[in-house]
JSON list of C-alpha atoms in Angstrom, two decimals:
[
{"chain": "Q", "resi": 213, "resn": "MET", "atom": "CA", "xyz": [109.90, 96.89, 83.61]},
{"chain": "Q", "resi": 214, "resn": "LEU", "atom": "CA", "xyz": [106.96, 95.48, 85.56]},
{"chain": "Q", "resi": 215, "resn": "ARG", "atom": "CA", "xyz": [105.54, 92.21, 84.23]},
{"chain": "Q", "resi": 216, "resn": "LEU", "atom": "CA", "xyz": [102.34, 90.27, 84.82]},
{"chain": "Q", "resi": 217, "resn": "ASP", "atom": "CA", "xyz": [102.83, 86.87, 86.41]},
{"chain": "Q", "resi": 218, "resn": "LYS", "atom": "CA", "xyz": [103.10, 84.22, 83.70]},
{"chain": "Q", "resi": 219, "resn": "GLY", "atom": "CA", "xyz": [100.54, 81.97, 85.39]},
{"chain": "Q", "resi": 220, "resn": "LEU", "atom": "CA", "xyz": [97.66, 84.44, 85.25]},
{"chain": "Q", "resi": 221, "resn": "ASP", "atom": "CA", "xyz": [94.68, 83.59, 83.03]},
{"chain": "Q", "resi": 222, "resn": "PRO", "atom": "CA", "xyz": [92.08, 86.39, 82.93]},
{"chain": "Q", "resi": 223, "resn": "ASP", "atom": "CA", "xyz": [89.61, 84.18, 81.07]},
{"chain": "Q", "resi": 224, "resn": "ALA", "atom": "CA", "xyz": [89.61, 81.68, 83.95]},
{"chain": "Q", "resi": 225, "resn": "VAL", "atom": "CA", "xyz": [88.42, 84.28, 86.50]},
{"chain": "Q", "resi": 226, "resn": "ALA", "atom": "CA", "xyz": [86.20, 86.33, 84.18]},
{"chain": "Q", "resi": 227, "resn": "PRO", "atom": "CA", "xyz": [83.05, 84.30, 85.07]},
{"chain": "Q", "resi": 228, "resn": "VAL", "atom": "CA", "xyz": [83.57, 85.06, 88.77]},
{"chain": "Q", "resi": 229, "resn": "PHE", "atom": "CA", "xyz": [83.93, 88.76, 88.06]},
{"chain": "Q", "resi": 230, "resn": "LYS", "atom": "CA", "xyz": [80.88, 88.75, 85.81]},
{"chain": "Q", "resi": 231, "resn": "ARG", "atom": "CA", "xyz": [78.79, 87.15, 88.55]},
{"chain": "Q", "resi": 232, "resn": "PHE", "atom": "CA", "xyz": [79.85, 89.30, 91.51]},
{"chain": "Q", "resi": 233, "resn": "GLY", "atom": "CA", "xyz": [81.20, 92.50, 89.92]},
{"chain": "Q", "resi": 234, "resn": "ARG", "atom": "CA", "xyz": [84.36, 92.30, 92.04]},
{"chain": "Q", "resi": 235, "resn": "LEU", "atom": "CA", "xyz": [87.39, 90.09, 92.46]},
{"chain": "Q", "resi": 236, "resn": "HIS", "atom": "CA", "xyz": [90.43, 89.56, 94.66]},
{"chain": "Q", "resi": 237, "resn": "LEU", "atom": "CA", "xyz": [93.24, 88.24, 92.45]},
{"chain": "Q", "resi": 238, "resn": "PRO", "atom": "CA", "xyz": [96.47, 87.10, 94.14]},
{"chain": "Q", "resi": 239, "resn": "GLY", "atom": "CA", "xyz": [99.89, 87.32, 92.50]},
{"chain": "Q", "resi": 240, "resn": "LEU", "atom": "CA", "xyz": [99.39, 89.98, 89.83]},
{"chain": "Q", "resi": 241, "resn": "LEU", "atom": "CA", "xyz": [103.05, 90.74, 89.20]},
{"chain": "Q", "resi": 242, "resn": "ARG", "atom": "CA", "xyz": [106.05, 88.48, 88.99]},
{"chain": "Q", "resi": 243, "resn": "ALA", "atom": "CA", "xyz": [107.35, 88.05, 92.53]},
{"chain": "Q", "resi": 244, "resn": "GLU", "atom": "CA", "xyz": [110.64, 89.86, 91.97]},
{"chain": "Q", "resi": 245, "resn": "ASP", "atom": "CA", "xyz": [108.89, 92.78, 90.30]},
{"chain": "Q", "resi": 246, "resn": "ALA", "atom": "CA", "xyz": [106.40, 93.13, 93.16]},
{"chain": "Q", "resi": 247, "resn": "LEU", "atom": "CA", "xyz": [109.23, 93.24, 95.71]},
{"chain": "Q", "resi": 248, "resn": "GLU", "atom": "CA", "xyz": [111.09, 95.87, 93.71]},
{"chain": "Q", "resi": 249, "resn": "LEU", "atom": "CA", "xyz": [107.95, 97.99, 93.33]},
{"chain": "Q", "resi": 250, "resn": "HIS", "atom": "CA", "xyz": [107.18, 97.72, 97.05]},
{"chain": "Q", "resi": 251, "resn": "ALA", "atom": "CA", "xyz": [110.66, 99.01, 97.92]},
{"chain": "Q", "resi": 252, "resn": "GLY", "atom": "CA", "xyz": [110.38, 101.85, 95.41]},
{"chain": "Q", "resi": 253, "resn": "VAL", "atom": "CA", "xyz": [106.95, 103.00, 96.56]},
{"chain": "Q", "resi": 254, "resn": "ARG", "atom": "CA", "xyz": [108.03, 102.87, 100.19]},
{"chain": "Q", "resi": 255, "resn": "LYS", "atom": "CA", "xyz": [110.95, 105.23, 99.40]},
{"chain": "Q", "resi": 256, "resn": "ALA", "atom": "CA", "xyz": [109.02, 107.48, 96.99]},
{"chain": "Q", "resi": 257, "resn": "ASP", "atom": "CA", "xyz": [109.07, 111.25, 97.37]},
{"chain": "Q", "resi": 258, "resn": "GLY", "atom": "CA", "xyz": [106.15, 113.64, 97.26]},
{"chain": "Q", "resi": 259, "resn": "TRP", "atom": "CA", "xyz": [103.80, 112.13, 99.84]},
{"chain": "Q", "resi": 260, "resn": "ARG", "atom": "CA", "xyz": [100.99, 114.38, 101.07]},
{"chain": "Q", "resi": 261, "resn": "ARG", "atom": "CA", "xyz": [98.36, 113.91, 103.77]},
{"chain": "Q", "resi": 262, "resn": "ALA", "atom": "CA", "xyz": [95.00, 113.75, 101.97]},
{"chain": "Q", "resi": 263, "resn": "ILE", "atom": "CA", "xyz": [92.06, 114.90, 104.08]},
{"chain": "Q", "resi": 264, "resn": "HIS", "atom": "CA", "xyz": [88.43, 115.36, 103.06]},
{"chain": "Q", "resi": 265, "resn": "LEU", "atom": "CA", "xyz": [86.30, 117.39, 105.48]},
{"chain": "Q", "resi": 266, "resn": "GLY", "atom": "CA", "xyz": [83.27, 117.89, 103.25]},
{"chain": "Q", "resi": 267, "resn": "PRO", "atom": "CA", "xyz": [82.28, 119.50, 99.95]},
{"chain": "Q", "resi": 268, "resn": "GLY", "atom": "CA", "xyz": [84.95, 121.95, 98.87]},
{"chain": "Q", "resi": 269, "resn": "GLN", "atom": "CA", "xyz": [87.19, 121.00, 101.79]},
{"chain": "Q", "resi": 270, "resn": "ASP", "atom": "CA", "xyz": [89.81, 118.74, 100.25]},
{"chain": "Q", "resi": 271, "resn": "TYR", "atom": "CA", "xyz": [93.38, 119.14, 101.45]},
{"chain": "Q", "resi": 272, "resn": "ASP", "atom": "CA", "xyz": [96.67, 117.61, 100.32]},
{"chain": "Q", "resi": 273, "resn": "MET", "atom": "CA", "xyz": [99.20, 118.69, 102.92]},
{"chain": "Q", "resi": 274, "resn": "PRO", "atom": "CA", "xyz": [102.92, 118.19, 102.15]},
{"chain": "Q", "resi": 275, "resn": "MET", "atom": "CA", "xyz": [104.64, 116.10, 104.79]},
{"chain": "Q", "resi": 276, "resn": "ALA", "atom": "CA", "xyz": [106.96, 118.99, 105.70]},
{"chain": "Q", "resi": 277, "resn": "GLU", "atom": "CA", "xyz": [103.97, 121.21, 106.44]},
{"chain": "Q", "resi": 278, "resn": "LEU", "atom": "CA", "xyz": [102.33, 118.50, 108.52]},
{"chain": "Q", "resi": 279, "resn": "GLU", "atom": "CA", "xyz": [105.51, 117.80, 110.48]},
{"chain": "Q", "resi": 280, "resn": "ALA", "atom": "CA", "xyz": [105.96, 121.53, 111.17]},
{"chain": "Q", "resi": 281, "resn": "MET", "atom": "CA", "xyz": [102.63, 121.66, 113.00]},
{"chain": "Q", "resi": 282, "resn": "ALA", "atom": "CA", "xyz": [102.69, 121.60, 116.78]},
{"chain": "Q", "resi": 283, "resn": "ALA", "atom": "CA", "xyz": [101.55, 118.33, 118.34]},
{"chain": "Q", "resi": 284, "resn": "ASP", "atom": "CA", "xyz": [98.36, 119.86, 119.71]},
{"chain": "Q", "resi": 285, "resn": "GLU", "atom": "CA", "xyz": [97.52, 121.32, 116.28]},
{"chain": "Q", "resi": 286, "resn": "ARG", "atom": "CA", "xyz": [97.88, 117.93, 114.63]},
{"chain": "Q", "resi": 287, "resn": "THR", "atom": "CA", "xyz": [95.78, 116.31, 117.33]},
{"chain": "Q", "resi": 288, "resn": "ALA", "atom": "CA", "xyz": [93.07, 118.93, 116.87]},
{"chain": "Q", "resi": 289, "resn": "LEU", "atom": "CA", "xyz": [93.07, 118.43, 113.09]},
{"chain": "Q", "resi": 290, "resn": "GLU", "atom": "CA", "xyz": [92.72, 114.67, 113.43]},
{"chain": "Q", "resi": 291, "resn": "ALA", "atom": "CA", "xyz": [89.94, 115.11, 115.98]},
{"chain": "Q", "resi": 292, "resn": "GLN", "atom": "CA", "xyz": [88.10, 117.37, 113.52]},
{"chain": "Q", "resi": 293, "resn": "VAL", "atom": "CA", "xyz": [88.39, 114.73, 110.80]},
{"chain": "Q", "resi": 294, "resn": "TYR", "atom": "CA", "xyz": [87.11, 111.95, 113.06]},
{"chain": "Q", "resi": 295, "resn": "ALA", "atom": "CA", "xyz": [84.23, 114.04, 114.40]},
{"chain": "Q", "resi": 296, "resn": "SER", "atom": "CA", "xyz": [83.08, 114.95, 110.90]},
{"chain": "Q", "resi": 297, "resn": "ALA", "atom": "CA", "xyz": [83.19, 111.33, 109.68]},
{"chain": "Q", "resi": 298, "resn": "THR", "atom": "CA", "xyz": [80.40, 109.98, 111.91]},
{"chain": "Q", "resi": 299, "resn": "ASP", "atom": "CA", "xyz": [77.67, 110.16, 109.26]},
{"chain": "Q", "resi": 300, "resn": "ALA", "atom": "CA", "xyz": [79.41, 111.39, 106.13]},
{"chain": "Q", "resi": 301, "resn": "PHE", "atom": "CA", "xyz": [81.94, 110.55, 103.44]},
{"chain": "Q", "resi": 302, "resn": "ARG", "atom": "CA", "xyz": [85.37, 111.44, 104.79]},
{"chain": "Q", "resi": 303, "resn": "TYR", "atom": "CA", "xyz": [88.93, 110.19, 104.48]},
{"chain": "Q", "resi": 304, "resn": "MET", "atom": "CA", "xyz": [92.44, 110.62, 105.77]},
{"chain": "Q", "resi": 305, "resn": "PHE", "atom": "CA", "xyz": [95.49, 108.90, 104.31]},
{"chain": "Q", "resi": 306, "resn": "ASP", "atom": "CA", "xyz": [98.77, 109.73, 102.58]},
{"chain": "Q", "resi": 307, "resn": "THR", "atom": "CA", "xyz": [99.03, 109.89, 98.80]},
{"chain": "Q", "resi": 308, "resn": "VAL", "atom": "CA", "xyz": [101.09, 110.73, 95.75]},
{"chain": "Q", "resi": 309, "resn": "ARG", "atom": "CA", "xyz": [98.64, 111.58, 92.96]},
{"chain": "Q", "resi": 310, "resn": "ILE", "atom": "CA", "xyz": [100.64, 110.03, 90.14]},
{"chain": "Q", "resi": 311, "resn": "SER", "atom": "CA", "xyz": [98.31, 110.75, 87.22]},
{"chain": "Q", "resi": 312, "resn": "GLN", "atom": "CA", "xyz": [97.51, 114.30, 88.30]},
{"chain": "Q", "resi": 313, "resn": "ASP", "atom": "CA", "xyz": [101.17, 115.13, 88.87]},
{"chain": "Q", "resi": 314, "resn": "THR", "atom": "CA", "xyz": [102.07, 113.67, 85.47]},
{"chain": "Q", "resi": 315, "resn": "LEU", "atom": "CA", "xyz": [99.47, 115.80, 83.68]},
{"chain": "Q", "resi": 316, "resn": "LYS", "atom": "CA", "xyz": [100.78, 118.87, 85.52]},
{"chain": "Q", "resi": 317, "resn": "GLY", "atom": "CA", "xyz": [104.32, 118.13, 84.35]},
{"chain": "Q", "resi": 318, "resn": "GLN", "atom": "CA", "xyz": [105.59, 117.51, 87.86]},
{"chain": "Q", "resi": 319, "resn": "ASP", "atom": "CA", "xyz": [108.44, 115.11, 88.58]},
{"chain": "Q", "resi": 320, "resn": "ILE", "atom": "CA", "xyz": [107.57, 111.85, 90.32]},
{"chain": "Q", "resi": 321, "resn": "SER", "atom": "CA", "xyz": [109.74, 109.11, 91.77]},
{"chain": "Q", "resi": 322, "resn": "PRO", "atom": "CA", "xyz": [111.06, 106.44, 89.36]},
{"chain": "Q", "resi": 323, "resn": "ALA", "atom": "CA", "xyz": [109.04, 103.62, 90.93]},
{"chain": "Q", "resi": 324, "resn": "LEU", "atom": "CA", "xyz": [105.83, 105.61, 90.42]},
{"chain": "Q", "resi": 325, "resn": "VAL", "atom": "CA", "xyz": [106.75, 106.34, 86.80]},
{"chain": "Q", "resi": 326, "resn": "GLN", "atom": "CA", "xyz": [107.28, 102.61, 86.37]},
{"chain": "Q", "resi": 327, "resn": "VAL", "atom": "CA", "xyz": [103.89, 101.61, 87.75]},
{"chain": "Q", "resi": 328, "resn": "ARG", "atom": "CA", "xyz": [102.11, 104.39, 85.85]},
{"chain": "Q", "resi": 329, "resn": "ASP", "atom": "CA", "xyz": [103.57, 103.10, 82.58]},
{"chain": "Q", "resi": 330, "resn": "PHE", "atom": "CA", "xyz": [102.77, 99.49, 83.43]},
{"chain": "Q", "resi": 331, "resn": "LEU", "atom": "CA", "xyz": [99.12, 100.25, 84.23]},
{"chain": "Q", "resi": 332, "resn": "ASN", "atom": "CA", "xyz": [98.73, 102.11, 80.93]},
{"chain": "Q", "resi": 333, "resn": "GLY", "atom": "CA", "xyz": [100.64, 99.56, 78.89]},
{"chain": "Q", "resi": 334, "resn": "GLU", "atom": "CA", "xyz": [98.80, 97.29, 76.50]},
{"chain": "Q", "resi": 335, "resn": "ALA", "atom": "CA", "xyz": [99.64, 94.12, 78.45]},
{"chain": "Q", "resi": 336, "resn": "PHE", "atom": "CA", "xyz": [97.80, 95.27, 81.59]},
{"chain": "Q", "resi": 337, "resn": "LEU", "atom": "CA", "xyz": [94.96, 97.03, 79.77]},
{"chain": "Q", "resi": 338, "resn": "GLN", "atom": "CA", "xyz": [94.30, 93.98, 77.63]},
{"chain": "Q", "resi": 339, "resn": "PHE", "atom": "CA", "xyz": [94.43, 91.79, 80.75]},
{"chain": "Q", "resi": 340, "resn": "VAL", "atom": "CA", "xyz": [91.72, 93.79, 82.52]},
{"chain": "Q", "resi": 341, "resn": "ARG", "atom": "CA", "xyz": [89.61, 94.04, 79.36]},
{"chain": "Q", "resi": 342, "resn": "ARG", "atom": "CA", "xyz": [89.51, 90.25, 79.22]},
{"chain": "Q", "resi": 343, "resn": "LEU", "atom": "CA", "xyz": [88.94, 89.88, 82.97]},
{"chain": "Q", "resi": 344, "resn": "THR", "atom": "CA", "xyz": [86.03, 92.33, 83.04]},
{"chain": "Q", "resi": 345, "resn": "GLY", "atom": "CA", "xyz": [84.67, 91.67, 79.55]},
{"chain": "Q", "resi": 346, "resn": "GLU", "atom": "CA", "xyz": [84.77, 95.44, 78.94]},
{"chain": "Q", "resi": 347, "resn": "PRO", "atom": "CA", "xyz": [86.53, 96.48, 75.71]},
{"chain": "Q", "resi": 348, "resn": "ARG", "atom": "CA", "xyz": [86.13, 100.22, 76.39]},
{"chain": "Q", "resi": 349, "resn": "ILE", "atom": "CA", "xyz": [88.97, 100.38, 78.94]},
{"chain": "Q", "resi": 350, "resn": "VAL", "atom": "CA", "xyz": [91.65, 102.67, 77.50]},
{"chain": "Q", "resi": 351, "resn": "TYR", "atom": "CA", "xyz": [93.22, 104.40, 80.51]},
{"chain": "Q", "resi": 352, "resn": "ALA", "atom": "CA", "xyz": [94.18, 103.70, 84.11]},
{"chain": "Q", "resi": 353, "resn": "ASP", "atom": "CA", "xyz": [94.58, 106.69, 86.35]},
{"chain": "Q", "resi": 354, "resn": "CYS", "atom": "CA", "xyz": [96.55, 106.00, 89.49]},
{"chain": "Q", "resi": 355, "resn": "MET", "atom": "CA", "xyz": [97.79, 107.26, 92.82]},
{"chain": "Q", "resi": 356, "resn": "ALA", "atom": "CA", "xyz": [99.98, 105.79, 95.50]},
{"chain": "Q", "resi": 357, "resn": "THR", "atom": "CA", "xyz": [98.29, 105.47, 98.89]},
{"chain": "Q", "resi": 358, "resn": "ARG", "atom": "CA", "xyz": [99.74, 104.93, 102.35]},
{"chain": "Q", "resi": 359, "resn": "TYR", "atom": "CA", "xyz": [97.43, 104.24, 105.29]},
{"chain": "Q", "resi": 360, "resn": "LEU", "atom": "CA", "xyz": [99.04, 104.72, 108.70]},
{"chain": "Q", "resi": 361, "resn": "PRO", "atom": "CA", "xyz": [97.39, 104.06, 112.09]},
{"chain": "Q", "resi": 362, "resn": "GLY", "atom": "CA", "xyz": [94.20, 106.09, 112.33]},
{"chain": "Q", "resi": 363, "resn": "HIS", "atom": "CA", "xyz": [93.76, 106.46, 108.56]},
{"chain": "Q", "resi": 364, "resn": "PHE", "atom": "CA", "xyz": [90.45, 105.47, 106.94]},
{"chain": "Q", "resi": 365, "resn": "LEU", "atom": "CA", "xyz": [88.04, 105.91, 104.04]},
{"chain": "Q", "resi": 366, "resn": "THR", "atom": "CA", "xyz": [84.32, 105.92, 104.82]},
{"chain": "Q", "resi": 367, "resn": "ALA", "atom": "CA", "xyz": [81.58, 104.41, 102.66]},
{"chain": "Q", "resi": 368, "resn": "HIS", "atom": "CA", "xyz": [81.07, 105.68, 99.11]},
{"chain": "Q", "resi": 369, "resn": "ASP", "atom": "CA", "xyz": [80.44, 104.22, 95.64]},
{"chain": "Q", "resi": 370, "resn": "ASP", "atom": "CA", "xyz": [83.07, 105.96, 93.40]},
{"chain": "Q", "resi": 371, "resn": "GLU", "atom": "CA", "xyz": [80.41, 107.24, 90.99]},
{"chain": "Q", "resi": 372, "resn": "ALA", "atom": "CA", "xyz": [81.60, 110.48, 89.37]},
{"chain": "Q", "resi": 373, "resn": "PRO", "atom": "CA", "xyz": [79.50, 111.62, 86.38]},
{"chain": "Q", "resi": 374, "resn": "GLY", "atom": "CA", "xyz": [81.58, 112.71, 83.42]},
{"chain": "Q", "resi": 375, "resn": "ARG", "atom": "CA", "xyz": [84.76, 110.92, 84.48]},
{"chain": "Q", "resi": 376, "resn": "ASP", "atom": "CA", "xyz": [84.07, 107.69, 82.56]},
{"chain": "Q", "resi": 377, "resn": "ARG", "atom": "CA", "xyz": [84.97, 105.41, 85.46]},
{"chain": "Q", "resi": 378, "resn": "LEU", "atom": "CA", "xyz": [84.22, 101.79, 84.60]},
{"chain": "Q", "resi": 379, "resn": "PHE", "atom": "CA", "xyz": [86.06, 99.93, 87.36]},
{"chain": "Q", "resi": 380, "resn": "ALA", "atom": "CA", "xyz": [88.10, 100.71, 90.45]},
{"chain": "Q", "resi": 381, "resn": "TYR", "atom": "CA", "xyz": [91.26, 98.79, 91.30]},
{"chain": "Q", "resi": 382, "resn": "VAL", "atom": "CA", "xyz": [93.78, 98.39, 94.12]},
{"chain": "Q", "resi": 383, "resn": "LEU", "atom": "CA", "xyz": [97.24, 96.91, 93.60]},
{"chain": "Q", "resi": 384, "resn": "ASN", "atom": "CA", "xyz": [98.29, 95.99, 97.14]},
{"chain": "Q", "resi": 385, "resn": "LEU", "atom": "CA", "xyz": [101.96, 96.45, 98.06]},
{"chain": "Q", "resi": 386, "resn": "THR", "atom": "CA", "xyz": [102.04, 95.86, 101.81]},
{"chain": "Q", "resi": 387, "resn": "ALA", "atom": "CA", "xyz": [104.72, 93.24, 102.52]},
{"chain": "Q", "resi": 388, "resn": "ARG", "atom": "CA", "xyz": [102.99, 91.90, 105.65]},
{"chain": "Q", "resi": 389, "resn": "TRP", "atom": "CA", "xyz": [99.48, 92.45, 106.98]},
{"chain": "Q", "resi": 390, "resn": "ARG", "atom": "CA", "xyz": [97.02, 91.00, 109.48]},
{"chain": "Q", "resi": 391, "resn": "ALA", "atom": "CA", "xyz": [93.25, 91.28, 109.27]},
{"chain": "Q", "resi": 392, "resn": "ASP", "atom": "CA", "xyz": [93.07, 92.63, 112.82]},
{"chain": "Q", "resi": 393, "resn": "TRP", "atom": "CA", "xyz": [95.24, 95.60, 111.82]},
{"chain": "Q", "resi": 394, "resn": "GLY", "atom": "CA", "xyz": [92.22, 97.02, 109.95]},
{"chain": "Q", "resi": 395, "resn": "GLY", "atom": "CA", "xyz": [92.69, 98.61, 106.54]},
{"chain": "Q", "resi": 396, "resn": "MET", "atom": "CA", "xyz": [90.25, 96.12, 105.00]},
{"chain": "Q", "resi": 397, "resn": "LEU", "atom": "CA", "xyz": [88.47, 96.86, 101.73]},
{"chain": "Q", "resi": 398, "resn": "LEU", "atom": "CA", "xyz": [84.83, 96.29, 102.69]},
{"chain": "Q", "resi": 399, "resn": "PHE", "atom": "CA", "xyz": [81.87, 95.95, 100.33]},
{"chain": "Q", "resi": 400, "resn": "LEU", "atom": "CA", "xyz": [78.55, 96.92, 101.91]},
{"chain": "Q", "resi": 401, "resn": "ASP", "atom": "CA", "xyz": [75.03, 95.76, 101.11]},
{"chain": "Q", "resi": 402, "resn": "GLU", "atom": "CA", "xyz": [71.76, 97.72, 101.31]},
{"chain": "Q", "resi": 403, "resn": "ASP", "atom": "CA", "xyz": [71.50, 97.11, 105.07]},
{"chain": "Q", "resi": 404, "resn": "ASP", "atom": "CA", "xyz": [75.09, 98.21, 105.72]},
{"chain": "Q", "resi": 405, "resn": "HIS", "atom": "CA", "xyz": [76.20, 94.65, 106.40]},
{"chain": "Q", "resi": 406, "resn": "VAL", "atom": "CA", "xyz": [79.66, 93.70, 105.13]},
{"chain": "Q", "resi": 407, "resn": "ALA", "atom": "CA", "xyz": [78.88, 91.57, 102.09]},
{"chain": "Q", "resi": 408, "resn": "GLU", "atom": "CA", "xyz": [82.56, 90.82, 101.48]},
{"chain": "Q", "resi": 409, "resn": "GLY", "atom": "CA", "xyz": [85.94, 92.03, 102.68]},
{"chain": "Q", "resi": 410, "resn": "TYR", "atom": "CA", "xyz": [89.42, 91.85, 101.15]},
{"chain": "Q", "resi": 411, "resn": "MET", "atom": "CA", "xyz": [92.65, 91.95, 103.11]},
{"chain": "Q", "resi": 412, "resn": "PRO", "atom": "CA", "xyz": [95.44, 94.00, 101.45]},
{"chain": "Q", "resi": 413, "resn": "ALA", "atom": "CA", "xyz": [97.51, 90.90, 100.71]},
{"chain": "Q", "resi": 414, "resn": "PHE", "atom": "CA", "xyz": [100.85, 91.58, 99.07]},
{"chain": "Q", "resi": 415, "resn": "ASN", "atom": "CA", "xyz": [100.90, 91.67, 95.25]},
{"chain": "Q", "resi": 416, "resn": "SER", "atom": "CA", "xyz": [97.15, 91.13, 94.93]},
{"chain": "Q", "resi": 417, "resn": "LEU", "atom": "CA", "xyz": [94.79, 93.03, 92.62]},
{"chain": "Q", "resi": 418, "resn": "ASN", "atom": "CA", "xyz": [91.37, 94.02, 93.92]},
{"chain": "Q", "resi": 419, "resn": "ILE", "atom": "CA", "xyz": [89.09, 95.13, 91.10]},
{"chain": "Q", "resi": 420, "resn": "PHE", "atom": "CA", "xyz": [85.39, 96.01, 91.15]},
{"chain": "Q", "resi": 421, "resn": "ARG", "atom": "CA", "xyz": [82.68, 97.54, 89.04]},
{"chain": "Q", "resi": 422, "resn": "VAL", "atom": "CA", "xyz": [81.70, 101.21, 89.55]},
{"chain": "Q", "resi": 423, "resn": "PRO", "atom": "CA", "xyz": [79.40, 102.20, 91.19]},
{"chain": "Q", "resi": 424, "resn": "GLN", "atom": "CA", "xyz": [79.66, 99.87, 94.17]},
{"chain": "Q", "resi": 425, "resn": "ARG", "atom": "CA", "xyz": [79.45, 100.87, 97.81]},
{"chain": "Q", "resi": 426, "resn": "HIS", "atom": "CA", "xyz": [82.63, 100.21, 99.76]},
{"chain": "Q", "resi": 427, "resn": "ALA", "atom": "CA", "xyz": [84.94, 101.54, 102.47]},
{"chain": "Q", "resi": 428, "resn": "VAL", "atom": "CA", "xyz": [88.43, 101.04, 103.92]},
{"chain": "Q", "resi": 429, "resn": "SER", "atom": "CA", "xyz": [88.25, 100.28, 107.63]},
{"chain": "Q", "resi": 430, "resn": "ILE", "atom": "CA", "xyz": [90.36, 102.36, 110.00]},
{"chain": "Q", "resi": 431, "resn": "VAL", "atom": "CA", "xyz": [93.94, 101.16, 110.51]},
{"chain": "Q", "resi": 432, "resn": "ALA", "atom": "CA", "xyz": [94.60, 100.06, 114.09]},
{"chain": "Q", "resi": 433, "resn": "PRO", "atom": "CA", "xyz": [97.12, 101.90, 116.29]},
{"chain": "Q", "resi": 434, "resn": "PHE", "atom": "CA", "xyz": [99.08, 98.63, 116.63]},
{"chain": "Q", "resi": 435, "resn": "ALA", "atom": "CA", "xyz": [99.41, 97.96, 112.88]},
{"chain": "Q", "resi": 436, "resn": "GLY", "atom": "CA", "xyz": [102.95, 96.82, 112.21]},
{"chain": "Q", "resi": 437, "resn": "GLU", "atom": "CA", "xyz": [103.37, 98.17, 108.66]},
{"chain": "Q", "resi": 438, "resn": "PRO", "atom": "CA", "xyz": [102.08, 101.04, 106.52]},
{"chain": "Q", "resi": 439, "resn": "ARG", "atom": "CA", "xyz": [99.30, 99.88, 104.20]},
{"chain": "Q", "resi": 440, "resn": "LEU", "atom": "CA", "xyz": [100.77, 100.65, 100.77]},
{"chain": "Q", "resi": 441, "resn": "ALA", "atom": "CA", "xyz": [98.92, 100.38, 97.47]},
{"chain": "Q", "resi": 442, "resn": "ILE", "atom": "CA", "xyz": [98.48, 101.81, 94.01]},
{"chain": "Q", "resi": 443, "resn": "THR", "atom": "CA", "xyz": [94.83, 102.68, 93.46]},
{"chain": "Q", "resi": 444, "resn": "GLY", "atom": "CA", "xyz": [92.69, 104.29, 90.79]},
{"chain": "Q", "resi": 445, "resn": "TRP", "atom": "CA", "xyz": [90.07, 103.75, 88.13]},
{"chain": "Q", "resi": 446, "resn": "LEU", "atom": "CA", "xyz": [89.96, 102.07, 84.74]},
{"chain": "Q", "resi": 447, "resn": "ARG", "atom": "CA", "xyz": [88.32, 104.54, 82.43]},
{"chain": "Q", "resi": 448, "resn": "ALA", "atom": "CA", "xyz": [86.66, 104.67, 79.01]},
{"chain": "Q", "resi": 449, "resn": "ARG", "atom": "CA", "xyz": [88.29, 107.97, 78.04]},
{"chain": "Q", "resi": 450, "resn": "ARG", "atom": "CA", "xyz": [91.75, 109.42, 78.34]},
{"chain": "Q", "resi": 451, "resn": "PRO", "atom": "CA", "xyz": [92.05, 112.82, 80.04]},
{"chain": "Q", "resi": 452, "resn": "GLU", "atom": "CA", "xyz": [92.90, 115.90, 78.04]},
{"chain": "Q", "resi": 453, "resn": "GLY", "atom": "CA", "xyz": [96.64, 116.27, 77.74]},
{"chain": "Q", "resi": 454, "resn": "TRP", "atom": "CA", "xyz": [97.33, 112.57, 78.11]},
{"chain": "Q", "resi": 455, "resn": "GLU", "atom": "CA", "xyz": [99.92, 111.07, 75.79]},
{"chain": "Q", "resi": 456, "resn": "PRO", "atom": "CA", "xyz": [101.09, 107.45, 75.59]},
{"chain": "Q", "resi": 457, "resn": "TYR", "atom": "CA", "xyz": [104.09, 106.95, 77.80]},
{"chain": "Q", "resi": 458, "resn": "ALA", "atom": "CA", "xyz": [107.39, 106.01, 76.18]}
]
């Protein structure tokens, strides 16, 4: 069972969130639980390479398929992704789409089941309701993400009409990180300046109001760890087929 850290007080940070519409909150989980979850996510099965090349060109490639490609084919694919990202919304990273796989009845690794249930448990949902001041939160969809060197997510605002997204969140699970490794969650103003940036510090929760323009900076080739996280949206409506988890 994953547990919130006993020292957390959502009411104490709620005024900061209300003012800025975003928050970096260290120490979400109890320390031992965060370490266990990190190890489980790192060993999880079912990772796919998520690539977006434009409208209607979304690909989730199983790792076996990616590894079977010749080196020059992989290089050409990555070059295509980078070239298309110059002035458009694009991304490339690894993922396990926990909520989607659950709704499809697919098996997922035990650590991912654990975090899915925690995020949709009343303790966490009530915590984020108090933090954000938003009582409509009833569901947290989630996916595991793994950013390796060269992975990125260009600027976007997460707005998706009809999906009832209220807030986006990132539960960071990277055991060690440096700012100069990239992989920073950046919030952008109207002039494309970085208004604020969050490092993926271990066991921290980044949460922000939707829509809000942001990006994840490209991970440097010398990054010493994979950038691991559980990410998703806090929503005002449960998807069709959703049932409370036991």
